[in-house]
CSV table of C-alpha atoms and ligand atoms in Angstrom, one decimal:
chain,number,residue,atom,x,y,z
D,1,MET,CA,0.0,0.0,0.0
D,2,ASP,CA,1.1,3.5,-0.8
D,3,GLN,CA,1.9,6.2,1.8
D,4,ILE,CA,2.3,9.9,1.4
D,5,ARG,CA,5.2,11.6,3.1
D,6,ILE,CA,5.2,15.3,3.6
D,7,ILE,CA,7.8,17.5,5.2
D,8,GLY,CA,5.7,20.5,6.2
D,9,GLY,CA,6.4,24.2,6.6
D,10,THR,CA,6.8,25.4,3.0
D,11,SER,CA,4.6,28.2,1.8
D,12,LEU,CA,3.0,27.0,-1.4
D,13,THR,CA,3.3,29.4,-4.4
D,14,GLY,CA,2.3,29.2,-8.0
D,15,THR,CA,-0.6,28.0,-10.2
D,16,VAL,CA,-2.5,24.8,-9.9
D,17,ASP,CA,-5.1,23.5,-12.4
D,18,VAL,CA,-8.4,22.0,-11.2
D,19,GLY,CA,-9.4,18.7,-12.8
D,20,GLY,CA,-12.8,17.5,-13.9
D,21,ALA,CA,-15.4,17.0,-11.1
D,22,LYS,CA,-15.6,13.4,-9.8
D,23,ASN,CA,-19.1,14.0,-8.5
D,24,ALA,CA,-20.3,15.3,-11.9
D,25,ALA,CA,-18.4,12.7,-13.9
D,26,LEU,CA,-20.0,9.7,-12.0
D,27,PRO,CA,-23.7,10.5,-12.8
D,28,ILE,CA,-22.8,11.7,-16.3
D,29,LEU,CA,-21.1,8.3,-17.0
D,30,ALA,CA,-24.1,6.5,-15.5
D,31,ALA,CA,-26.4,8.5,-17.7
D,32,SER,CA,-24.8,6.9,-20.8
D,33,LEU,CA,-27.1,4.0,-20.1
D,34,LEU,CA,-30.1,6.1,-21.1
D,35,GLY,CA,-29.9,5.7,-24.9
D,36,SER,CA,-28.0,4.0,-27.7
D,37,GLY,CA,-26.0,6.9,-29.2
D,38,ASP,CA,-22.4,7.7,-28.7
D,39,CYS,CA,-21.6,9.8,-25.6
D,40,GLU,CA,-18.3,11.5,-25.7
D,41,ILE,CA,-17.3,12.7,-22.3
D,42,GLU,CA,-14.3,15.0,-21.9
D,43,TYR,CA,-12.3,16.3,-18.9
D,44,LEU,CA,-12.8,13.2,-16.9
D,45,PRO,CA,-10.6,13.2,-13.8
D,46,GLN,CA,-8.2,10.3,-13.7
D,47,VAL,CA,-9.3,9.0,-10.3
D,48,ARG,CA,-10.3,5.5,-9.1
D,49,ASP,CA,-14.0,6.2,-8.7
D,50,VAL,CA,-14.2,7.2,-12.3
D,51,SER,CA,-12.4,4.0,-13.5
D,52,THR,CA,-14.7,1.9,-11.2
D,53,MET,CA,-17.8,3.5,-12.8
D,54,ILE,CA,-16.4,2.8,-16.3
D,55,LYS,CA,-15.7,-0.8,-15.2
D,56,LEU,CA,-19.3,-1.2,-14.0
D,57,LEU,CA,-20.7,0.2,-17.2
D,58,GLN,CA,-18.5,-2.2,-19.3
D,59,LEU,CA,-19.7,-5.1,-17.1
D,60,LEU,CA,-23.3,-4.1,-18.0
D,61,GLY,CA,-22.4,-4.2,-21.7
D,62,VAL,CA,-21.6,-0.5,-22.4
D,63,THR,CA,-18.6,-0.1,-24.8
D,64,ALA,CA,-16.0,2.4,-23.8
D,65,GLN,CA,-13.3,3.8,-26.1
D,66,GLY,CA,-10.7,6.4,-25.5
D,67,GLN,CA,-8.0,7.2,-23.1
D,68,GLY,CA,-6.9,9.9,-20.7
D,69,GLY,CA,-9.6,12.3,-19.9
D,70,THR,CA,-11.8,11.6,-22.9
D,71,ILE,CA,-14.0,8.6,-23.4
D,72,THR,CA,-16.7,7.6,-25.8
D,73,LEU,CA,-19.4,5.4,-24.3
D,74,ASN,CA,-22.1,3.5,-26.2
D,75,ALA,CA,-24.9,1.7,-24.4
D,76,LYS,CA,-26.6,0.2,-27.5
D,77,ASN,CA,-26.0,-3.4,-26.4
D,78,VAL,CA,-26.5,-3.5,-22.7
D,79,GLN,CA,-26.7,-7.2,-21.7
D,80,SER,CA,-26.8,-7.1,-18.0
D,81,VAL,CA,-28.8,-5.2,-15.4
D,82,GLU,CA,-26.7,-6.2,-12.4
D,83,ALA,CA,-24.3,-4.0,-10.4
D,84,PRO,CA,-22.5,-6.6,-8.3
D,85,TYR,CA,-21.5,-6.2,-4.6
D,86,GLU,CA,-17.8,-6.5,-5.5
D,87,LEU,CA,-18.0,-3.1,-7.3
D,88,VAL,CA,-20.6,-1.4,-5.2
D,89,LYS,CA,-18.7,-2.0,-2.0
D,90,THR,CA,-15.7,-0.1,-3.4
D,91,MET,CA,-17.9,2.8,-4.6
D,92,ARG,CA,-21.3,3.7,-3.2
D,93,ALA,CA,-22.0,5.9,-6.3
D,94,SER,CA,-22.6,2.7,-8.2
D,95,ILE,CA,-26.2,3.2,-7.0
D,96,LEU,CA,-26.3,5.8,-9.8
D,97,SER,CA,-26.8,2.9,-12.2
D,98,LEU,CA,-30.2,2.0,-10.6
D,99,GLY,CA,-32.4,4.8,-12.1
D,100,PRO,CA,-31.0,4.6,-15.7
D,101,LEU,CA,-31.1,0.8,-15.8
D,102,LEU,CA,-34.7,0.7,-14.6
D,103,ALA,CA,-35.8,3.5,-16.9
D,104,ARG,CA,-34.2,2.1,-20.0
D,105,LEU,CA,-34.4,-1.7,-19.6
D,106,GLY,CA,-37.3,-2.1,-17.2
D,107,GLU,CA,-35.3,-3.8,-14.5
D,108,ALA,CA,-32.2,-3.4,-12.4
D,109,LYS,CA,-30.4,-5.5,-9.7
D,110,VAL,CA,-28.0,-3.3,-7.8
D,111,SER,CA,-26.2,-4.3,-4.7
D,112,LEU,CA,-27.4,-2.4,-1.6
D,113,PRO,CA,-24.5,-0.2,-0.6
D,114,GLY,CA,-23.7,-0.9,3.1
D,115,GLY,CA,-22.8,1.8,5.6
D,116,CYS,CA,-19.4,3.4,5.3
D,117,ALA,CA,-16.9,5.1,7.5
D,118,ILE,CA,-18.7,8.4,7.5
D,119,GLY,CA,-22.2,7.2,8.4
D,120,THR,CA,-25.0,4.8,7.6
D,121,ARG,CA,-25.9,6.4,4.3
D,122,PRO,CA,-29.2,4.7,3.4
D,123,VAL,CA,-30.7,4.9,-0.1
D,124,ASN,CA,-34.3,4.8,1.1
D,125,LEU,CA,-35.2,8.1,-0.7
D,126,HIS,CA,-33.9,6.8,-4.0
D,127,LEU,CA,-36.1,3.7,-3.7
D,128,LYS,CA,-39.1,5.6,-2.4
D,129,GLY,CA,-39.0,8.0,-5.4
D,130,LEU,CA,-38.7,5.2,-7.9
D,131,GLU,CA,-41.6,3.3,-6.2
D,132,MET,CA,-43.7,6.4,-6.6
D,133,MET,CA,-42.9,6.3,-10.3
D,134,GLY,CA,-44.4,2.8,-10.4
D,135,ALA,CA,-41.4,0.6,-9.8
D,136,ASP,CA,-41.8,-2.7,-8.0
D,137,ILE,CA,-38.8,-2.8,-5.6
D,138,HIS,CA,-37.6,-5.6,-3.3
D,139,VAL,CA,-34.4,-5.9,-1.3
D,140,GLU,CA,-33.3,-9.5,-1.2
D,141,HIS,CA,-30.0,-11.2,-0.4
D,142,GLY,CA,-28.3,-7.8,-0.2
D,143,TYR,CA,-29.5,-6.6,-3.6
D,144,ILE,CA,-32.1,-4.0,-4.7
D,145,GLU,CA,-34.3,-5.7,-7.3
D,146,ALA,CA,-36.4,-3.2,-9.2
D,147,LYS,CA,-38.8,-3.7,-12.1
D,148,ALA,CA,-41.1,-1.5,-14.1
D,149,SER,CA,-42.5,-2.0,-17.6
D,150,ARG,CA,-42.4,1.8,-18.0
D,151,LEU,CA,-41.9,4.3,-15.2
D,152,ARG,CA,-44.7,7.0,-14.8
D,153,GLY,CA,-44.2,10.6,-14.1
D,154,THR,CA,-45.5,11.8,-10.8
D,155,ARG,CA,-44.9,14.4,-8.0
D,156,ILE,CA,-42.2,13.4,-5.6
D,157,ASP,CA,-41.3,15.4,-2.4
D,158,LEU,CA,-37.9,14.4,-1.1
D,159,ASP,CA,-37.6,14.4,2.7
D,160,PHE,CA,-34.0,15.5,2.4
D,161,PRO,CA,-32.2,17.0,-0.7
D,162,THR,CA,-30.1,13.9,-1.3
D,163,VAL,CA,-27.5,14.5,-4.1
D,164,THR,CA,-27.3,11.1,-5.8
D,165,GLY,CA,-30.9,10.5,-5.0
D,166,THR,CA,-31.9,13.6,-6.9
D,167,GLU,CA,-29.6,12.4,-9.8
D,168,ASN,CA,-31.1,8.9,-9.9
D,169,LEU,CA,-34.6,10.3,-10.0
D,170,ILE,CA,-33.8,12.9,-12.7
D,171,MET,CA,-32.2,10.2,-14.9
D,172,ALA,CA,-35.1,7.8,-14.3
D,173,ALA,CA,-37.7,10.5,-15.1
D,174,CYS,CA,-36.0,11.3,-18.4
D,175,LEU,CA,-37.5,8.2,-19.9
D,176,ALA,CA,-40.7,8.0,-17.9
D,177,GLU,CA,-44.2,8.4,-19.3
D,178,GLY,CA,-45.4,11.9,-18.7
D,179,THR,CA,-44.1,14.6,-16.4
D,180,THR,CA,-42.2,14.1,-13.1
D,181,SER,CA,-42.0,17.0,-10.7
D,182,LEU,CA,-39.3,16.6,-8.0
D,183,HIS,CA,-39.5,18.9,-5.0
D,184,ASN,CA,-36.9,19.7,-2.3
D,185,VAL,CA,-34.2,18.4,-4.7
D,186,ALA,CA,-30.5,19.0,-4.1
D,187,ARG,CA,-29.1,22.0,-5.9
D,188,GLU,CA,-25.4,21.0,-6.1
D,189,PRO,CA,-23.7,22.3,-9.3
D,190,GLU,CA,-22.9,18.7,-10.3
D,191,ILE,CA,-26.6,18.2,-10.7
D,192,GLY,CA,-26.7,21.2,-13.1
D,193,ASP,CA,-23.8,19.6,-15.0
D,194,LEU,CA,-25.7,16.3,-15.3
D,195,CYS,CA,-28.8,18.1,-16.5
D,196,ALA,CA,-26.8,20.0,-19.1
D,197,PHE,CA,-25.5,16.7,-20.4
D,198,LEU,CA,-29.0,15.1,-20.4
D,199,GLY,CA,-30.4,18.2,-22.1
D,200,LYS,CA,-27.8,17.9,-24.9
D,201,ARG,CA,-29.1,14.3,-25.3
D,202,GLY,CA,-32.7,15.5,-25.8
D,203,ALA,CA,-34.0,15.3,-22.3
D,204,LYS,CA,-36.6,17.9,-21.3
D,205,ILE,CA,-35.7,19.2,-17.9
D,206,TYR,CA,-36.9,22.5,-16.3
D,207,GLY,CA,-36.0,24.3,-13.1
D,208,VAL,CA,-32.4,23.3,-12.9
D,209,GLY,CA,-30.6,25.0,-10.0
D,210,THR,CA,-33.8,25.5,-8.0
D,211,ASP,CA,-35.3,23.2,-5.5
D,212,THR,CA,-38.0,22.0,-7.9
D,213,ILE,CA,-37.2,20.3,-11.1
D,214,SER,CA,-39.7,18.9,-13.6
D,215,ILE,CA,-38.9,16.5,-16.3
D,216,GLU,CA,-41.0,15.6,-19.3
D,217,GLY,CA,-40.3,12.0,-20.2
D,218,VAL,CA,-39.2,11.1,-23.8
D,219,ARG,CA,-38.8,7.6,-25.3
D,220,GLU,CA,-35.0,7.6,-25.7
D,221,LEU,CA,-32.0,9.9,-25.4
D,222,HIS,CA,-29.6,10.4,-28.3
D,223,GLY,CA,-25.8,10.7,-28.2
D,224,ALA,CA,-24.0,13.9,-27.2
D,225,ARG,CA,-20.6,15.4,-26.3
D,226,HIS,CA,-20.0,16.9,-23.0
D,227,ARG,CA,-17.1,18.4,-21.0
D,228,VAL,CA,-17.3,17.8,-17.3
D,229,MET,CA,-17.3,20.9,-15.0
D,230,PRO,CA,-14.2,21.6,-12.8
D,231,ASP,CA,-14.1,20.0,-9.4
D,232,ARG,CA,-15.1,22.5,-6.8
D,233,VAL,CA,-14.0,20.3,-3.9
D,234,GLU,CA,-10.5,19.9,-5.4
D,235,ALA,CA,-10.5,23.7,-6.0
D,236,GLY,CA,-11.5,24.3,-2.3
D,237,THR,CA,-8.8,22.0,-1.1
D,238,TYR,CA,-6.1,23.9,-3.1
D,239,LEU,CA,-7.4,27.2,-1.8
D,240,MET,CA,-7.2,25.9,1.8
D,241,ALA,CA,-3.7,24.6,1.1
D,242,GLY,CA,-2.6,28.1,0.1
D,243,ALA,CA,-4.3,29.4,3.3
D,244,ILE,CA,-2.8,26.9,5.7
D,245,THR,CA,0.8,27.3,4.4
D,246,GLY,CA,0.7,31.1,4.3
D,247,GLY,CA,1.2,30.8,0.6
D,248,ASP,CA,0.2,32.5,-2.6
D,249,VAL,CA,-1.7,30.1,-4.9
D,250,PHE,CA,-3.7,30.7,-8.1
D,251,VAL,CA,-6.3,28.0,-8.5
D,252,ARG,CA,-7.0,27.9,-12.2
D,253,GLY,CA,-10.4,26.5,-13.1
D,254,CYS,CA,-12.0,27.4,-9.7
D,255,VAL,CA,-15.5,28.7,-10.6
D,256,THR,CA,-16.6,31.3,-8.1
D,257,ASP,CA,-20.3,30.6,-8.7
D,258,HIS,CA,-19.8,27.0,-7.7
D,259,MET,CA,-18.1,27.6,-4.4
D,260,GLY,CA,-21.2,28.3,-2.3
D,261,GLY,CA,-20.3,29.4,1.2
D,262,VAL,CA,-16.6,28.5,0.9
D,263,LEU,CA,-15.1,31.7,-0.3
D,264,LYS,CA,-17.1,33.8,2.2
D,265,LYS,CA,-15.8,31.6,5.1
D,266,LEU,CA,-12.2,31.8,3.8
D,267,GLN,CA,-12.5,35.5,3.5
D,268,GLU,CA,-13.5,35.7,7.2
D,269,THR,CA,-10.3,33.9,8.1
D,270,GLY,CA,-8.4,36.9,6.9
D,271,VAL,CA,-6.9,35.6,3.7
D,272,GLU,CA,-6.8,37.7,0.6
D,273,LEU,CA,-8.9,36.2,-2.3
D,274,THR,CA,-8.8,37.6,-5.8
D,275,GLU,CA,-11.3,36.5,-8.4
D,276,GLU,CA,-9.9,36.4,-11.9
D,277,PRO,CA,-11.7,35.4,-15.1
D,278,ASP,CA,-10.1,31.9,-15.1
D,279,GLY,CA,-9.8,31.2,-11.4
D,280,VAL,CA,-9.3,32.4,-7.9
D,281,ARG,CA,-6.0,33.5,-6.2
D,282,ILE,CA,-5.5,33.0,-2.5
D,283,CYS,CA,-2.8,34.8,-0.5
D,284,ARG,CA,-2.2,34.8,3.2
D,285,LYS,CA,0.3,37.1,4.9
D,286,GLY,CA,-1.0,37.5,8.4
D,287,ILE,CA,-2.5,35.1,11.0
D,288,LEU,CA,-5.5,33.0,10.3
D,289,ARG,CA,-8.6,34.0,12.2
D,290,SER,CA,-10.9,31.3,13.6
D,291,VAL,CA,-14.4,31.0,12.1
D,292,ASP,CA,-17.4,28.9,12.9
D,293,VAL,CA,-18.6,26.6,10.1
D,294,LYS,CA,-21.7,24.5,9.6
D,295,THR,CA,-21.9,22.0,6.7
D,296,LEU,CA,-25.2,22.2,4.8
D,297,PRO,CA,-26.6,21.2,1.4
D,298,TYR,CA,-25.5,23.5,-1.4
D,299,PRO,CA,-25.2,26.5,-1.5
D,300,GLY,CA,-24.1,26.0,2.1
D,301,PHE,CA,-20.6,25.0,3.2
D,302,PRO,CA,-19.9,21.5,1.7
D,303,THR,CA,-19.4,18.5,3.9
D,304,ASP,CA,-16.7,17.4,1.4
D,305,LEU,CA,-14.5,20.4,2.6
D,306,GLN,CA,-15.2,20.0,6.3
D,307,ALA,CA,-12.0,18.0,7.1
D,308,GLN,CA,-9.8,20.4,5.2
D,309,MET,CA,-11.5,23.3,7.0
D,310,MET,CA,-10.8,21.6,10.3
D,311,ALA,CA,-7.1,21.3,9.5
D,312,LEU,CA,-7.1,25.0,8.7
D,313,MET,CA,-8.9,26.0,12.0
D,314,SER,CA,-6.4,23.8,13.9
D,315,ILE,CA,-3.8,26.6,13.4
D,316,ALA,CA,-6.1,29.6,13.5
D,317,ASP,CA,-6.1,32.2,16.2
D,318,GLY,CA,-8.9,31.5,18.6
D,319,THR,CA,-11.6,28.9,19.0
D,320,SER,CA,-13.9,27.7,16.2
D,321,VAL,CA,-17.0,25.4,16.2
D,322,LEU,CA,-17.4,23.2,13.2
D,323,THR,CA,-20.8,21.6,12.9
D,324,GLU,CA,-21.4,18.6,10.6
D,325,THR,CA,-25.1,18.3,9.7
D,326,ILE,CA,-24.9,16.0,6.6
D,327,PHE,CA,-23.0,12.8,7.8
D,328,GLU,CA,-23.2,11.7,11.4
D,329,GLY,CA,-19.8,10.0,11.5
D,330,ARG,CA,-17.7,12.4,9.6
D,331,PHE,CA,-15.1,13.2,12.3
D,332,LEU,CA,-12.8,10.3,11.9
D,333,HIS,CA,-9.9,12.6,11.1
D,334,VAL,CA,-10.1,14.2,14.6
D,335,PRO,CA,-8.0,11.5,16.4
D,336,GLU,CA,-5.4,11.7,13.6
D,337,LEU,CA,-5.3,15.5,13.9
D,338,HIS,CA,-4.8,15.0,17.7
D,339,ARG,CA,-1.7,13.0,16.9
D,340,MET,CA,-0.4,16.1,15.1
D,341,GLY,CA,-1.0,18.2,18.2
D,342,ALA,CA,-4.4,19.7,17.3
D,343,SER,CA,-6.8,20.6,20.1
D,344,ILE,CA,-10.2,19.4,19.1
D,345,GLU,CA,-13.2,18.2,21.2
D,346,VAL,CA,-16.1,16.5,19.6
D,347,ASP,CA,-19.6,16.8,21.1
D,348,GLY,CA,-22.2,15.1,18.9
D,349,PRO,CA,-22.2,17.0,15.6
D,350,HIS,CA,-20.0,19.7,16.9
D,351,ALA,CA,-16.2,19.9,16.9
D,352,VAL,CA,-14.7,22.6,19.0
D,353,ILE,CA,-11.2,23.5,17.8
D,354,LYS,CA,-8.8,25.6,19.8
D,355,GLY,CA,-6.3,26.9,17.3
D,356,LYS,CA,-2.6,26.3,18.0
D,357,PRO,CA,0.4,28.3,16.6
D,358,SER,CA,1.5,25.2,14.8
D,359,LEU,CA,1.0,21.4,14.4
D,360,THR,CA,3.7,18.8,14.5
D,361,GLY,CA,4.2,16.0,11.8
D,362,ALA,CA,3.3,12.5,12.8
D,363,PRO,CA,2.3,9.1,11.3
D,364,VAL,CA,-1.4,9.2,10.6
D,365,MET,CA,-4.0,7.1,9.0
D,366,ALA,CA,-6.5,8.1,6.3
D,367,SER,CA,-10.1,7.0,7.0
D,368,ASP,CA,-12.0,8.3,4.0
D,369,LEU,CA,-11.6,10.3,0.9
D,370,ARG,CA,-12.0,13.9,2.3
D,371,ALA,CA,-10.5,13.1,5.7
D,372,SER,CA,-7.3,12.2,3.8
D,373,ALA,CA,-7.3,15.6,2.2
D,374,GLY,CA,-7.6,17.2,5.6
D,375,LEU,CA,-4.6,15.3,6.8
D,376,VAL,CA,-2.5,16.3,3.8
D,377,LEU,CA,-3.3,19.9,4.5
D,378,ALA,CA,-2.3,19.5,8.1
D,379,GLY,CA,0.9,17.8,7.0
D,380,LEU,CA,1.8,20.6,4.6
D,381,ALA,CA,1.6,23.1,7.5
D,382,ALA,CA,3.1,21.0,10.3
D,383,GLU,CA,6.7,21.1,11.5
D,384,GLY,CA,8.6,18.0,10.5
D,385,GLU,CA,7.5,14.8,8.7
D,386,THR,CA,3.9,13.5,8.4
D,387,VAL,CA,3.4,10.0,7.0
D,388,ILE,CA,-0.2,9.3,5.8
D,389,SER,CA,-1.1,5.7,5.4
D,390,ARG,CA,-4.1,4.2,3.5
D,391,VAL,CA,-3.9,6.8,0.7
D,392,TYR,CA,-6.0,4.6,-1.5
D,393,HIS,CA,-8.9,6.7,0.0
D,394,LEU,CA,-7.3,9.8,-1.5
D,395,ASP,CA,-6.8,8.1,-4.9
D,396,ARG,CA,-10.6,7.6,-5.2
D,397,GLY,CA,-11.1,11.3,-5.7
D,398,TYR,CA,-7.9,13.4,-6.1
D,399,GLU,CA,-6.0,13.4,-9.4
D,400,ARG,CA,-2.1,13.5,-9.1
D,401,LEU,CA,-2.4,15.2,-5.8
D,402,GLU,CA,1.3,14.9,-4.7
D,403,GLU,CA,2.4,16.0,-8.2
D,404,LYS,CA,0.2,19.1,-8.1
D,405,PHE,CA,1.3,20.0,-4.5
D,406,GLY,CA,4.9,19.3,-5.5
D,407,ALA,CA,4.7,21.8,-8.3
D,408,LEU,CA,3.6,24.4,-5.8
D,409,GLY,CA,6.8,23.8,-3.8
D,410,ALA,CA,5.6,21.3,-1.3
D,411,ASN,CA,8.0,18.6,0.0
D,412,ILE,CA,5.7,15.7,-0.7
D,413,ARG,CA,6.2,12.3,-2.2
D,414,ARG,CA,4.4,9.0,-2.5
D,415,VAL,CA,6.2,5.9,-1.3
D,416,ARG,CA,5.4,2.2,-1.0
D,417,GLU,CA,4.7,1.2,2.6
D,418,VAL,CA,7.4,-1.0,4.1
D,419,LEU,CA,5.8,-3.6,6.4
M,501,UD1,C1,-23.0,13.0,-2.5
M,501,UD1,C2,-21.6,13.1,-2.9
M,501,UD1,C3,-20.7,13.2,-1.6
M,501,UD1,C4,-21.1,14.3,-0.7
M,501,UD1,C5,-22.6,14.1,-0.4
M,501,UD1,C6,-23.2,15.3,0.4
M,501,UD1,C7,-21.5,12.0,-5.0
M,501,UD1,C8,-21.0,10.8,-5.8
M,501,UD1,N1,-21.2,12.0,-3.7
M,501,UD1,O1,-23.1,11.7,-1.8
M,501,UD1,O2,-19.3,13.4,-2.1
M,501,UD1,O3,-20.4,14.2,0.5
M,501,UD1,O4,-23.4,14.1,-1.6
M,501,UD1,O5,-22.9,16.5,-0.3
M,501,UD1,O6,-22.0,12.9,-5.5
M,501,UD1,N2,-29.8,10.1,2.9
M,501,UD1,C9,-30.9,9.4,3.4
M,501,UD1,N3,-31.6,8.6,2.5
M,501,UD1,C10,-31.2,8.5,1.2
M,501,UD1,C11,-30.2,9.3,0.7
M,501,UD1,C12,-29.5,10.1,1.6
M,501,UD1,O7,-31.2,9.4,4.6
M,501,UD1,O8,-31.9,7.8,0.4
M,501,UD1,C13,-29.0,10.9,3.9
M,501,UD1,C14,-27.6,10.4,4.0
M,501,UD1,O9,-27.5,9.4,5.0
M,501,UD1,C15,-26.9,11.7,4.4
M,501,UD1,C16,-27.6,12.8,3.7
M,501,UD1,O10,-28.9,12.2,3.3
M,501,UD1,O11,-27.0,11.9,5.8
M,501,UD1,C17,-26.9,13.3,2.4
M,501,UD1,O12,-26.6,12.3,1.6
M,501,UD1,P1,-26.6,12.4,0.0
M,501,UD1,O13,-26.8,13.8,-0.4
M,501,UD1,O14,-27.5,11.3,-0.6
M,501,UD1,O15,-25.1,12.0,-0.3
M,501,UD1,P2,-24.6,11.1,-1.5
M,501,UD1,O16,-25.5,11.4,-2.7
M,501,UD1,O17,-24.4,9.7,-1.1
């Protein structure tokens, strides 16, 4: 297994490019199932979740051609409707195959994703919505088995604006009979990107970006070409890396409009942010001020940047309270940050962080994708060496992370763990 070794203390400077958004790429790839034309997808991030999704699609019978960041998918001859446990257990987003398979082929058998490190993460809202559209759904032997001769449009009110749940229902509704109106949907920009792709394929979707989306079903979607939006979580991680190291970093490809509450919170910490036409520059000269942060559905502060923000607050001046409202178990990075000298107390959904002048490098363990990014940021700022194990979590969602940080001047390298 690989480790990442960082010798902290260097102020990062220079320009870093943001890659394609993993969380937009995954539903867009899954949406290739909705018709038989060629779908050319560009700017795909080279991360493990994306290759897992492509593997799943190929297993179902989708052809995939291309290399690097561009791929052409064709779902003309889908032969299987089963997403097996072996793949789903490595990537929960495999659930995104459920809506498209059911809508296009009338049936789907998708392994039920279990809980994961950051919480129980049920998919009840995905299933309830599909049932309201007329699907017959059973969970047996660990699999969701769904059938519907043709889904029917209806009104669905989501109890919570689930991101992949919204995406699954939008994709299913594209081929349903009649109009589906979805209320209290998630408004994450990745959903807008998926809808842009579906629109290019002939889907009729209205209200994108609001909390009510309606979809007029059509018989089939045709092929299209689409460039995936830039990754706002990656962009936020690089901005925070500039902040935590007292650096000067231009994050090229950071789209201000996608950043929700992030830029405002960063500004409150005292950093200098400059919006430019092709990105955002961050510069920190003075001390970091502590700020309170609460994770919320978009446009609120994203849970996917909570661990990185916690690393930042660990060296800020004063005390901050970070409240996690999306995932109940998403504080697994706290004991690891303690090992680096951070002062953090967790009380239910709240983490109270007393900023210290500095952290000290230590061996730490990554527990999930975004927690790993938080540890990398802490390592970049800490005195001495930090060794992060289990970086396969990081590889699920960050493209060439050590290379990109290295180019900004960080002393960071990937090594094979010696047991
Ligand atoms: C997506 C993102 C993930 C991000 C999360 C929240 C992808 C591939 N992943 O995950 O990076 O952290 O949004 O922004 O886009 N819930 C239910 N029932 C459901 C569905 C969700 O109770 O049927 C709950 C979850 O347990 C969680 C909350 O709703 O507490 C939000 O989950 P959701 O928005 O569905 O997250 P994902 O779509 O899995």
